[in-house]
Coordinates of C-alpha atoms and ligand atoms in Angstrom, one line a residue:
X224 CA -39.2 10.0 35.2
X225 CA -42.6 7.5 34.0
X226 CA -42.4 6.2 30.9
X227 CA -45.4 4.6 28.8
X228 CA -45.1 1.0 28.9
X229 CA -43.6 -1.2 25.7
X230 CA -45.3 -0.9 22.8
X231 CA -45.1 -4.4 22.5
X232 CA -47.1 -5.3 25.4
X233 CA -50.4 -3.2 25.2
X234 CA -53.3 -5.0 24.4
X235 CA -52.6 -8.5 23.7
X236 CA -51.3 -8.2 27.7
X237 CA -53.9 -7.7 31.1
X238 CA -51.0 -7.7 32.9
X239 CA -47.2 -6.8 33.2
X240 CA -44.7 -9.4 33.9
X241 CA -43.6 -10.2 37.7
X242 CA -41.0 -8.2 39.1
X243 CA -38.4 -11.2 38.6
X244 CA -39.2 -11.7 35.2
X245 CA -38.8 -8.5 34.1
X246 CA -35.2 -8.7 35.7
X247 CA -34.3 -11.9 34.5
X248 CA -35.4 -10.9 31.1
X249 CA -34.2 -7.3 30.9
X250 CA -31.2 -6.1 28.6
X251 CA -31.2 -2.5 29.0
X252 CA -28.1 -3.0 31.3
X253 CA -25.9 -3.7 28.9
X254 CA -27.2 -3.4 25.5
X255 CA -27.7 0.4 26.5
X256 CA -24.0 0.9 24.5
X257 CA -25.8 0.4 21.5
X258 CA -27.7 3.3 21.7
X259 CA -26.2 5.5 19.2
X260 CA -26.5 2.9 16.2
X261 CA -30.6 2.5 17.4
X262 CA -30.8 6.3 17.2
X263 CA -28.6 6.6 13.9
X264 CA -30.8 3.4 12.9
X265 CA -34.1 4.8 13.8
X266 CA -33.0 8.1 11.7
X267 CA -32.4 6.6 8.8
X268 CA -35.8 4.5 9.0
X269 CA -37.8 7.6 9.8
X270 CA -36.3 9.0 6.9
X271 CA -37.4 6.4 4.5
X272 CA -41.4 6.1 6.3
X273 CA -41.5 10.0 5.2
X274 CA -39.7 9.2 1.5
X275 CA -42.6 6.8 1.2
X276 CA -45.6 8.7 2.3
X277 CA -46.2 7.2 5.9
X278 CA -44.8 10.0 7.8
X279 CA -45.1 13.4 6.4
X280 CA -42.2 16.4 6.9
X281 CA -43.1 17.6 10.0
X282 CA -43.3 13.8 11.9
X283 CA -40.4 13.4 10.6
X284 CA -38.8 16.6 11.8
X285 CA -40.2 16.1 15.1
X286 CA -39.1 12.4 15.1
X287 CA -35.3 13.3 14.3
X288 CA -35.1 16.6 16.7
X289 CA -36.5 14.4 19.4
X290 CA -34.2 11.7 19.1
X291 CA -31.4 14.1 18.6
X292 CA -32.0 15.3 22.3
X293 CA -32.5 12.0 23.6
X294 CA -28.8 11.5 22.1
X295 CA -27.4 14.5 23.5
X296 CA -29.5 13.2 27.2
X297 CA -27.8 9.9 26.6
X298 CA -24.5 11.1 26.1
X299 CA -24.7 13.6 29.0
X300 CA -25.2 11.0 31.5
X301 CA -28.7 12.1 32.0
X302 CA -30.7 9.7 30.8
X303 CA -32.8 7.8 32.3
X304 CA -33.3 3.8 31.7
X305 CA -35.3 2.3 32.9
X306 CA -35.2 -1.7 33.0
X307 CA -39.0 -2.8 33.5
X308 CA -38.4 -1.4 29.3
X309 CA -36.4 -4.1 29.1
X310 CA -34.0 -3.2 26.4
X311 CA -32.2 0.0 24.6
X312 CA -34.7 -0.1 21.9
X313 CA -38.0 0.1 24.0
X314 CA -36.2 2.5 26.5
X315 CA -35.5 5.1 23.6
X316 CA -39.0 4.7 21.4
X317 CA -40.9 5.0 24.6
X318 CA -38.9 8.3 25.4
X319 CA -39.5 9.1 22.1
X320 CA -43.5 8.6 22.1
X321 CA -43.6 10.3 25.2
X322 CA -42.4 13.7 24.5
X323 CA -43.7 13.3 20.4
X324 CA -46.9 11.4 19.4
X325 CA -45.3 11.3 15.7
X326 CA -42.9 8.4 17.3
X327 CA -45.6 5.9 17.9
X328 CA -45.3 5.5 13.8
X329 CA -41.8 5.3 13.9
X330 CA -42.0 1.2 14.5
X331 CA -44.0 0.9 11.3
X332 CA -42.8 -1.8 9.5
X333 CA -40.1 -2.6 11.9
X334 CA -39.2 -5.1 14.5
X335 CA -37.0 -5.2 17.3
X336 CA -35.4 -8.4 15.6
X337 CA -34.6 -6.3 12.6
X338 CA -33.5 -3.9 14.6
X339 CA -31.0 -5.5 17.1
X340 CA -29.5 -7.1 13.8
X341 CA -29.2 -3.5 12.7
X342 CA -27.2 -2.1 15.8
X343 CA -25.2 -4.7 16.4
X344 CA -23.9 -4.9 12.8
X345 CA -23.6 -1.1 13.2
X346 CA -21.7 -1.4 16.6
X347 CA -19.0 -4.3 14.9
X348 CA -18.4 -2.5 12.1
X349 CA -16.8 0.5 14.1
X350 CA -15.0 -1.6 16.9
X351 CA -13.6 -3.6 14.0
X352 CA -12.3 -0.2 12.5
X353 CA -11.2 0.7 15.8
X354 CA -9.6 -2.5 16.5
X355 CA -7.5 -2.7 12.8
X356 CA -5.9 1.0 13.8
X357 CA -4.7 -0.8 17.3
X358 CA -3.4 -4.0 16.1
X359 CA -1.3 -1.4 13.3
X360 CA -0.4 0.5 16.2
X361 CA 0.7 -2.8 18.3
X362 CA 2.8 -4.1 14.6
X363 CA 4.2 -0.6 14.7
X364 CA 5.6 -0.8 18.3
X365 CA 7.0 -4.1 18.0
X366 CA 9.0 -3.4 14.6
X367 CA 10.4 0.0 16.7
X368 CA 11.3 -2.5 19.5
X369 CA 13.1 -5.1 17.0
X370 CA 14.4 -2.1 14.8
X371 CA 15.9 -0.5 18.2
X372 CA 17.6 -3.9 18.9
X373 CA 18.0 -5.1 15.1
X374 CA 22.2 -6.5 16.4
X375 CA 21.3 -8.7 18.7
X376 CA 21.2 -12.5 18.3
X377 CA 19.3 -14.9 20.0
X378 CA 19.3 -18.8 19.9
X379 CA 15.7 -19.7 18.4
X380 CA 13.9 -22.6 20.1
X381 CA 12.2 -25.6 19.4
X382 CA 10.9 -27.7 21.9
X383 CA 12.0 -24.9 24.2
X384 CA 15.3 -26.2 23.8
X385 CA 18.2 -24.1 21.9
X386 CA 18.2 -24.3 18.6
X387 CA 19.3 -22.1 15.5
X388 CA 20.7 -18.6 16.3
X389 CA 18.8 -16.0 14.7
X390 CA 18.3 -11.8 15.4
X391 CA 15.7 -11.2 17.8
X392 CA 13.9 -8.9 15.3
X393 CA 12.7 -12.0 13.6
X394 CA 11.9 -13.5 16.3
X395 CA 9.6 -10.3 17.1
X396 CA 8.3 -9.9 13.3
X397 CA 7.3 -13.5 13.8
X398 CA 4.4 -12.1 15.7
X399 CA 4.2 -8.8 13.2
X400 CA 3.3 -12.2 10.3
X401 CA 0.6 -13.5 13.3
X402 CA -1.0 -10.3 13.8
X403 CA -1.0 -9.2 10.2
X404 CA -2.8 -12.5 9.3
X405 CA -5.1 -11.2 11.9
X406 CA -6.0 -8.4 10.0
X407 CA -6.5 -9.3 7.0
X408 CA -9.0 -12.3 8.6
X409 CA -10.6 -8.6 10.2
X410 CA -10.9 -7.0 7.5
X411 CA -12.4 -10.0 5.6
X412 CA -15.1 -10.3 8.5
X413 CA -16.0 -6.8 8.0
X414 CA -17.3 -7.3 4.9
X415 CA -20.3 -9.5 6.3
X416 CA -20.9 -7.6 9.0
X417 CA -21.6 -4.4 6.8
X418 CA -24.9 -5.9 5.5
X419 CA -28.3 -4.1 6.3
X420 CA -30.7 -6.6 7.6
X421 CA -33.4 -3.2 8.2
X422 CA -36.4 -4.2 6.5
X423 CA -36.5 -7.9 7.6
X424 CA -39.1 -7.4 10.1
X425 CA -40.0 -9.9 12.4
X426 CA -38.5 -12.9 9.9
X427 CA -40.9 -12.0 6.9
X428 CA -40.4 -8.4 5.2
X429 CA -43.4 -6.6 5.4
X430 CA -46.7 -5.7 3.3
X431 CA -45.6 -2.0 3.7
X432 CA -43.4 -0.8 0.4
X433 CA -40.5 -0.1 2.3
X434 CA -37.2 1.4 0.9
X435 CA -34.1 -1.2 2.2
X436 CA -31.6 0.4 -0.4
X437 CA -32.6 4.4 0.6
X438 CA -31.6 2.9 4.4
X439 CA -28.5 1.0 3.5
X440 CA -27.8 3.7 2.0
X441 CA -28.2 6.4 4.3
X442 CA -26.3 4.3 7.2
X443 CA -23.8 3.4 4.8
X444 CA -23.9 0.1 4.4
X445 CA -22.9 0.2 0.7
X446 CA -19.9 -0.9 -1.7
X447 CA -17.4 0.5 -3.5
X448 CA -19.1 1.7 -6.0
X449 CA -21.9 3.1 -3.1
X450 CA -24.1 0.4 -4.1
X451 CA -26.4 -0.7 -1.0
X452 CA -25.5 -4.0 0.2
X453 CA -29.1 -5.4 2.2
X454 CA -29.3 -9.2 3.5
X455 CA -31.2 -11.3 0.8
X456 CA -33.5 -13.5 2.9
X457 CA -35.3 -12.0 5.8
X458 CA -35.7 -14.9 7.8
X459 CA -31.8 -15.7 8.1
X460 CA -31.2 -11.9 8.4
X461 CA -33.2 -11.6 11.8
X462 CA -31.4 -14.8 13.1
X463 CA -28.1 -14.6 11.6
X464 CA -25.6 -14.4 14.3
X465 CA -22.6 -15.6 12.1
X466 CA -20.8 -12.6 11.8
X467 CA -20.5 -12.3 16.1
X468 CA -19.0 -15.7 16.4
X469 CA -16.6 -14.8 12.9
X470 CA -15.7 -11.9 14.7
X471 CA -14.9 -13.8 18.2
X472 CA -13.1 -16.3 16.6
X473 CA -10.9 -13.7 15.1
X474 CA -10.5 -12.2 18.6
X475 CA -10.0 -15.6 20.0
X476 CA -6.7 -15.6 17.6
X477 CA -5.5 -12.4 18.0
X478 CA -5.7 -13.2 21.8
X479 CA -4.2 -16.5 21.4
X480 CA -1.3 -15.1 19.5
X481 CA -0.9 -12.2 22.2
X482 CA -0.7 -15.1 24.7
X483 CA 2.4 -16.9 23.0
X484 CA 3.5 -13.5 23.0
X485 CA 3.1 -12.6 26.6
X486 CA 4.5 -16.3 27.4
X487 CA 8.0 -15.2 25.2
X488 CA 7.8 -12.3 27.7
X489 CA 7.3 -14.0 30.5
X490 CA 10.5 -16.6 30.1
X491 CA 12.8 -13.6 28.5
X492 CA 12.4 -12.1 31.4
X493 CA 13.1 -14.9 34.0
X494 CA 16.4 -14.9 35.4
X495 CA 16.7 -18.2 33.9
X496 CA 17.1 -16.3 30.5
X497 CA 17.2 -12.8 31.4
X498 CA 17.4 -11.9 27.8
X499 CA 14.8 -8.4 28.9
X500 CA 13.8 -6.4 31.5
X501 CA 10.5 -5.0 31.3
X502 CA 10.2 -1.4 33.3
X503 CA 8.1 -1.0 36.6
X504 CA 5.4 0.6 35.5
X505 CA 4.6 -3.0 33.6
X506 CA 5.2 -4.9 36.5
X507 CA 4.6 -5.6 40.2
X508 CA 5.9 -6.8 43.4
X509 CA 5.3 -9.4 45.8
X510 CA 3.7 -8.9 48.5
X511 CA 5.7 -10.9 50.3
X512 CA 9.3 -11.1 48.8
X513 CA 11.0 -7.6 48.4
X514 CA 13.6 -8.7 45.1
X515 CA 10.1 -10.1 43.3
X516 CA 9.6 -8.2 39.9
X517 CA 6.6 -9.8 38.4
X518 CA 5.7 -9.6 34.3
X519 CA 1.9 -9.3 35.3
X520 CA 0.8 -7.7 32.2
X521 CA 2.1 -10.0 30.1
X522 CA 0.4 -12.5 32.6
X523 CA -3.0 -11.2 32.9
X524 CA -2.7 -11.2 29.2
X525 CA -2.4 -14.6 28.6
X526 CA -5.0 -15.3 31.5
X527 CA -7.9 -13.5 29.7
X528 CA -6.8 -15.4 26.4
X529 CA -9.5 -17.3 28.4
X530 CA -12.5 -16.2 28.6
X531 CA -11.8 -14.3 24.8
X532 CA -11.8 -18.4 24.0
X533 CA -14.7 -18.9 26.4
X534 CA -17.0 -16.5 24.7
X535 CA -16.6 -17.8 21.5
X536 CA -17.3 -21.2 22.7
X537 CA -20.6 -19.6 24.4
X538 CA -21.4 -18.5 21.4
X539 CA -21.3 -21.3 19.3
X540 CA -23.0 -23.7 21.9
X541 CA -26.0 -20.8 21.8
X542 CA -26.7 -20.7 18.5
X543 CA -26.0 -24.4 17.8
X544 CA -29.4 -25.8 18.8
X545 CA -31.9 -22.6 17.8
X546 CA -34.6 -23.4 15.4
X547 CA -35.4 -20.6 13.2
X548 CA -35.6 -17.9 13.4
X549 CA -35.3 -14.7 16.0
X550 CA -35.1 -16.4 19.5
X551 CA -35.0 -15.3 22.8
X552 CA -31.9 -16.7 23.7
X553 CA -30.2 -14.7 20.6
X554 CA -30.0 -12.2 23.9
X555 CA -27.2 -13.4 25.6
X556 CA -24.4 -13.0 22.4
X557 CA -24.4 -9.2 23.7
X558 CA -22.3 -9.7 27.1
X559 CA -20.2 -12.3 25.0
X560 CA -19.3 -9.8 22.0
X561 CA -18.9 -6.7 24.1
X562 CA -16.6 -8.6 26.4
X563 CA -14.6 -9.6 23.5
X564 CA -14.3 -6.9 21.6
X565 CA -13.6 -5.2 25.3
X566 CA -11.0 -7.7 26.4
X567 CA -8.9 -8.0 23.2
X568 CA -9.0 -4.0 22.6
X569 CA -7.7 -3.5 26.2
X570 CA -5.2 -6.2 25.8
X571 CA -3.5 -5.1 21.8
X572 CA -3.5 -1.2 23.5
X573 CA -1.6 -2.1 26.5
X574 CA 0.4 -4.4 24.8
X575 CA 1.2 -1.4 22.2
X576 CA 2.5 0.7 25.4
X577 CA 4.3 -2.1 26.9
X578 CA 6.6 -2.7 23.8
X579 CA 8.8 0.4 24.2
X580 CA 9.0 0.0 28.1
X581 CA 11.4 -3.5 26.9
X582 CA 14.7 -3.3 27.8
X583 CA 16.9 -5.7 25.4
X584 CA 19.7 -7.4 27.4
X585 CA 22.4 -7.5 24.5
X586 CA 25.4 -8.8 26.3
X587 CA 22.9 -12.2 27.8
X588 CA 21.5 -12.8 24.3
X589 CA 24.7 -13.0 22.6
X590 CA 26.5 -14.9 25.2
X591 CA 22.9 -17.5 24.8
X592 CA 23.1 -17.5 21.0
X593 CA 27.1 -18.1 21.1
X594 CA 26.6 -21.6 22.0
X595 CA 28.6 -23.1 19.3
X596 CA 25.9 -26.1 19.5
X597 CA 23.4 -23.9 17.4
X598 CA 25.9 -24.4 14.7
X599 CA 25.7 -28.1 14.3
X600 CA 23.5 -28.0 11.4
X601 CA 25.6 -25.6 9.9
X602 CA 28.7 -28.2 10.1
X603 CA 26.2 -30.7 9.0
X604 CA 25.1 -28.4 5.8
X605 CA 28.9 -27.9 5.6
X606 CA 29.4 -31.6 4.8
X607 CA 26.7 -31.6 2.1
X608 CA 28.4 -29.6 -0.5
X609 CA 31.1 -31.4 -0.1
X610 CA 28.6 -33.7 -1.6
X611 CA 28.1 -36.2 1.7
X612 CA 24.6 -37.1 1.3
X613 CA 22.5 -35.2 4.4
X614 CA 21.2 -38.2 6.0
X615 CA 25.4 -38.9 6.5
X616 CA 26.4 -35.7 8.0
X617 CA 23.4 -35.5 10.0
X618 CA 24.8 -39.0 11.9
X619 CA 28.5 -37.5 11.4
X620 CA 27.7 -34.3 13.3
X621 CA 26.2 -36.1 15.8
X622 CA 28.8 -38.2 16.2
X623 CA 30.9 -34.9 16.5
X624 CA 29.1 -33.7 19.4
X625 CA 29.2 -36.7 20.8
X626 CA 33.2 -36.3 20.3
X627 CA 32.8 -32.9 22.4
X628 CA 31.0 -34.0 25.3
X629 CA 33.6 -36.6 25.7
X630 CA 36.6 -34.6 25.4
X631 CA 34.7 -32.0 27.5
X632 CA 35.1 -29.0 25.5
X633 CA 32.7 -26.9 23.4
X634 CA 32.2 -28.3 19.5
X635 CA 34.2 -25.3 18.0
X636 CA 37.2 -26.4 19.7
X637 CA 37.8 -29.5 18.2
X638 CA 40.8 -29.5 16.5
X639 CA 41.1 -30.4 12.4
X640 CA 42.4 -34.2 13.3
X641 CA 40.0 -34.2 16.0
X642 CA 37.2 -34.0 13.2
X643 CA 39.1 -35.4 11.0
X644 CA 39.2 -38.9 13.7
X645 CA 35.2 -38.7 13.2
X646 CA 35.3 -38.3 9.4
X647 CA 38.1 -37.4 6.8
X648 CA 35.8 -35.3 4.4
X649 CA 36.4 -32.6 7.4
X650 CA 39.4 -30.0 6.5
X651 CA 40.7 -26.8 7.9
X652 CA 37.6 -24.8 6.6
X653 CA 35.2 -26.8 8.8
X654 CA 36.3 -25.3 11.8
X655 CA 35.1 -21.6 10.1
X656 CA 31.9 -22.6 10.8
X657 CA 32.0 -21.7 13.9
X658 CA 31.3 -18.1 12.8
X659 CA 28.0 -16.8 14.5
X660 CA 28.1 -14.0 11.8
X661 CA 29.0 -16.1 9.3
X662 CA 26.1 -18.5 9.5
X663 CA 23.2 -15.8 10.0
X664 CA 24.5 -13.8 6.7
X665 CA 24.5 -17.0 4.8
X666 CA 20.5 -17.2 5.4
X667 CA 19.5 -14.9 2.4
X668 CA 16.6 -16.7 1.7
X669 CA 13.1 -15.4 1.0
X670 CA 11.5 -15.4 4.6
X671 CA 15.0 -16.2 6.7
X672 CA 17.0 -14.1 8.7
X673 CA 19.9 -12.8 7.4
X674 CA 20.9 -9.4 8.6
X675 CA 20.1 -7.8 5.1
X676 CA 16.7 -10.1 5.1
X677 CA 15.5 -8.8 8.7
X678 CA 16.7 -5.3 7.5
X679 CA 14.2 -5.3 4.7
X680 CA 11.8 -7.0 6.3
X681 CA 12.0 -4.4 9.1
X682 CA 12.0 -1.4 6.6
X683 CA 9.4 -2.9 4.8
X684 CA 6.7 -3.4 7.8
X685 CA 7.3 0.1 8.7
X686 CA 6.6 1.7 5.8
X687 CA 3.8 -0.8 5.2
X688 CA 2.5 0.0 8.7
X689 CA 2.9 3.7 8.8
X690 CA 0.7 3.9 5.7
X691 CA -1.7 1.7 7.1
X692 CA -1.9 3.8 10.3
X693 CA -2.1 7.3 8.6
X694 CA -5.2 6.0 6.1
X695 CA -7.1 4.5 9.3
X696 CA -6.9 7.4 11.1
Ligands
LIG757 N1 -33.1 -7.6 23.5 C1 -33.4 -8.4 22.4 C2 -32.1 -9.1 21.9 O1 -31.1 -8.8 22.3 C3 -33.8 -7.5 21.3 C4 -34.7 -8.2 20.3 C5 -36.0 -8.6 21.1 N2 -36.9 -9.2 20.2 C6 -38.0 -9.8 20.7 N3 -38.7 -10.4 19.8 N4 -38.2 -9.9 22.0 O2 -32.2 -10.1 21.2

C-alpha cells in the first residue's frame, strides 16, 4: 500500500532522508502499541476542532468513521506500517489523509510532542490499572498459600542464620506488607500520569482557541468531581517524562521485592532447608543430572529484577542532561517503559500462578523451628521480669548456651541446678520456656506473630483483598 509522505516533511524538505536514517530514526516498530490511545486521542481532538468551528459536522464524521476503520484494520492484523513514516502517529494521519482529505486538518493545532505525551499518559494509566488488579491477585494467592499452611512454624532469619521461630504465614504476609506498599506508591503515580498535556503544541499552546478541558474531558482525564485535570505549563508538559521514570521506579520495587521473594523460594526449596517443594510444571531439569529439580521461575525472576533496574537507570541517565524542551532523544523511554511494564506484569502473573503449585513441608519446618536455640531470647526476657536488668540476662543467656555446648546437649535440657550453676535468679519455671507454643502465643503485639495476630492479619488481607479485587475488575 503507498502512503503520502509525513506531513511534516513537505515543503521545508527537497529531499527524504537516506535509507539508514530513516531506520535509525524510525519508531513505528515499537511505538505501534500505542495506537489505540492516538486514535482515541485524535477523536477526542477532532471533536473539539468541530466544537470550535474549524472542522464542520461532516469532516468530523468522516474523520471519526475513518479512523474507526483504521482501528478495526489495526486490530485485525491488517494494517499496514510502514517505517519510512517513522512513527504510529504519522503512519495513522497519513492513512487517514489518504482515504479522507478532511484529515489533513486534523493536526491543527497539534504536535506530535503533544501528542506522544498524550498516548503515553493514556497507555500508563491502563497498564497501571491492569497492573493494581495483578499485584491484588498475587497478595490474594500468597494469603491462600499462608492461610492453607497457617500451623506451621518456621525459625525466622537474620543474617541468614536461625533466629526467632515464627508461622510461616507471617513470613509470607511479610511480602503481602511489601507489595501492598507497592500499591499504594501505584496508585499515588497514577494520579500524575492522568494529566492531559493535549493542547501544549510544540512547547508553546497555540494562537488557535483550542478547548483543553472539552478534551480532558472527553478522554477522561478528570477528577472526582469530573473536573478536567490539563498540565499547566506547556513547555514542561511536552517534555515532562517524570511520570515514566515514577512509574519504573515503582516497577523497579515491586521487582525487587519479587526477587527477595524468589530468593526465599529458591533456599526453601534447597535440600539444605527443604522447607517446600515447588510442582513440575514451575520447574526444570538438568540437562545433565537426572535427580536435578531446578526453581527456574523463581530464578528467572530474580534475573530480570535486572534489567526492570536497568531501565530505570536508562531512563534517568536520558533525561538527565536534556535542555528544554521536546527532544529527540525523549524517543528511546518507549522500549524502556514497555519493557517494564512488560517484564514486571509477566513476572507478578506467573508469580500469582506459582503460589498454589507450593507444597509446604510441615514435618521439616517444625523440626527447623524446634531448635530450642530460637528460644534464648525468650529465657533471656524470662530473666527480665524477674527484674534482672536486660543487658544482664543477655550475657547470662549467653553464658547458658555456652553451658550447653559444653555439656553437649541442647539448651532445653539443662537441668534447674544446671541453670541455676550459671545464675541463681533461674527456678523451675525457666525450664517452661522451652515451649515452642508457648513463646509464639505470648507475641500478641500489634504487628507480631502470635497465632491469634497472624489469624487476623490473615482474615483481614483477605477480605481487604477480595474487595479490592471485585471493585478493579
Ligand atoms: N516518535 C517521537 C517520540 O517518541 C514522537 C514525537 C516526535 N516529535 C518530533 N518533534 N519529532 O518522541
Amino acid at each position: 500500500m503507498s502512503k503520502a509522505k509525513p506531513v511534516s516533511r513537505s515543503g521545508r524538505f527537497s529531499s527524504g532522508p537516506s535509507a539508514e536514517v530513516e531506520e535509525f530514526g524510525e519508531s513505528v516498530s515499537f511505538d505501534y502499541r500505542l495506537w489505540q490511545y492516538d486514535i482515541l486521542g485524535s477523536m477526542a481532538h477532532a471533536r473539539m476542532l468541530q466544537k470550535i468551528g474549524i472542522l464542520t459536522q461532516s469532516e468530523l464524521d468522516a474523520i471519526l468513521s475513518t479512523l474507526e476503520k483504521i482501528g478495526e484494520e489495526i486490530n485485525e492484523g491488517i494494517f499496514h506500517w510502514d517505517e519510512s513514516l517513522e512513527d504510529v502517529h504519522m503512519n495513522i494521519e497519513a492513512e487517514l489523509t489518504r482515504r479522507q482529505p478532511a484529515g489533513a486538518k486534523l493536526h491543527t493545532g497539534r504536535s506530535r510532542n503533544d501528542q506522544i505525551a498524550l498516548d503515553m499518559r493514556m497507555w500508563l494509566r491502563d497498564q497501571i490499572s491492569d497492573l493494581h488488579l495483578e499485584l491484588a491477585r498475587l497478595q490474594q494467592s500468597m494469603v491462600d498459600l499462608a492461610r492453607a499452611n497457617d500451623r506451621v512454624v518456621i525459625p525466622g532469619y537474620t543474617h541468614l542464620q536461625r533466629a526467632q521461630p515464627v508461622f510461616l504465614a507471617h513470613h509470607l504476609l511479610a511480602y503481602v506488607e511489601m507489595f501492598d506498599r507497592d500499591d499504594s506508591r501505584l496508585i499515588d503515580c497514577f494520579q500524575r500520569v492522568n494529566v492531559c498535556p493535549l493542547g501544549s503544541g510544540a512547547l508553546a499552546g497555540s494562537t488557535l482557541p483550542l478547548d483543553r478541558e472539552f478534551v480532558a474531558r472527553e478522554l477522561q482525564f478528570v477528577d472526582r468531581q469530573g473536573k478536567p485535570i490539563v498540565t499547566r505549563n506547556s513547555m514542561d508538559a511536552i517534555s515532562d517524562r517524570d511520570y515514566i521514570v515514577e512509574f519504573c521506579s515503582v516497577a523497579a520495587l515491586i521487582a525487587m521485592h519479587i526477587s527477595r521473594l524468589a530468593e526465599d523460594l529458591i533456599l526453601w526449596s534447597s535440600s539444605e532447608f527443604n522447607f517446600i517443594r515447588i510442582s513440575d510444571g514451575f520447574t526444570t531439569g538438568s540437562s545433565l543430572m537426572p535427580q536435578k529439580k531446578n526453581p527456574d521461575v523463581a530464578e528467572i525472576a530474580r534475573g530480570k529484577t535486572g534489567r526492570v533496574v536497568g531501565n530505570l537507570m536508562s531512563l534517568l541517565v536520558l533525561l538527565k542532561g536534556l535542555p528544554m524542551t521536546y527532544n529527540r532523544d525523549l524517543q528511546e523511554d518507549k522500549e524502556r517503559l514497555f519493557d517494564t511494564v512488560d517484564t514486571v506484569r509477566r513476572t507478578v502473573r506467573i508469580f500469582s500462578a506459582m503460589m498454589p503449585e507450593i507444597t509446604v513441608n510441615a514435618k521439616v519446618c517444625r523440626h527447623a523451628a524446634s531448635d530450642p536455640l530460637l528460644l534464648a531470647t525468650d529465657l533471656a526476657d524470662h530473666l527480665v521480669l524477674k527484674g534482672v536488668p536486660f543487658r544482664d540476662s543477655h550475657h547470662i543467656v549467653g553464658a547458658v548456651v555456652a553451658l550447653a555446648e559444653k555439656l553437649g546437649k541442647p539448651i532445653s535440657d539443662l537441668t534447674v541446678n544446671e541453670l541455676k550453676s550459671v545464675d541463681p535468679r533461674f527456678d523451675a519455671s525457666s525450664r517452661r520456656i522451652f515451649k515452642l507454643e508457648k513463646s509464639l502465643s505470648s507475641r500478641t503485639m500489634t504487628g507480631a506473630p502470635s497465632p491469634e495476630s497472624v489469624a487476623g492479619e490473615i482474615s483481614r488481607w483477605k477480605e481487604l483483598l477480595a474487595h479490592r479485587i471485585q471493585s478493579a475488575s
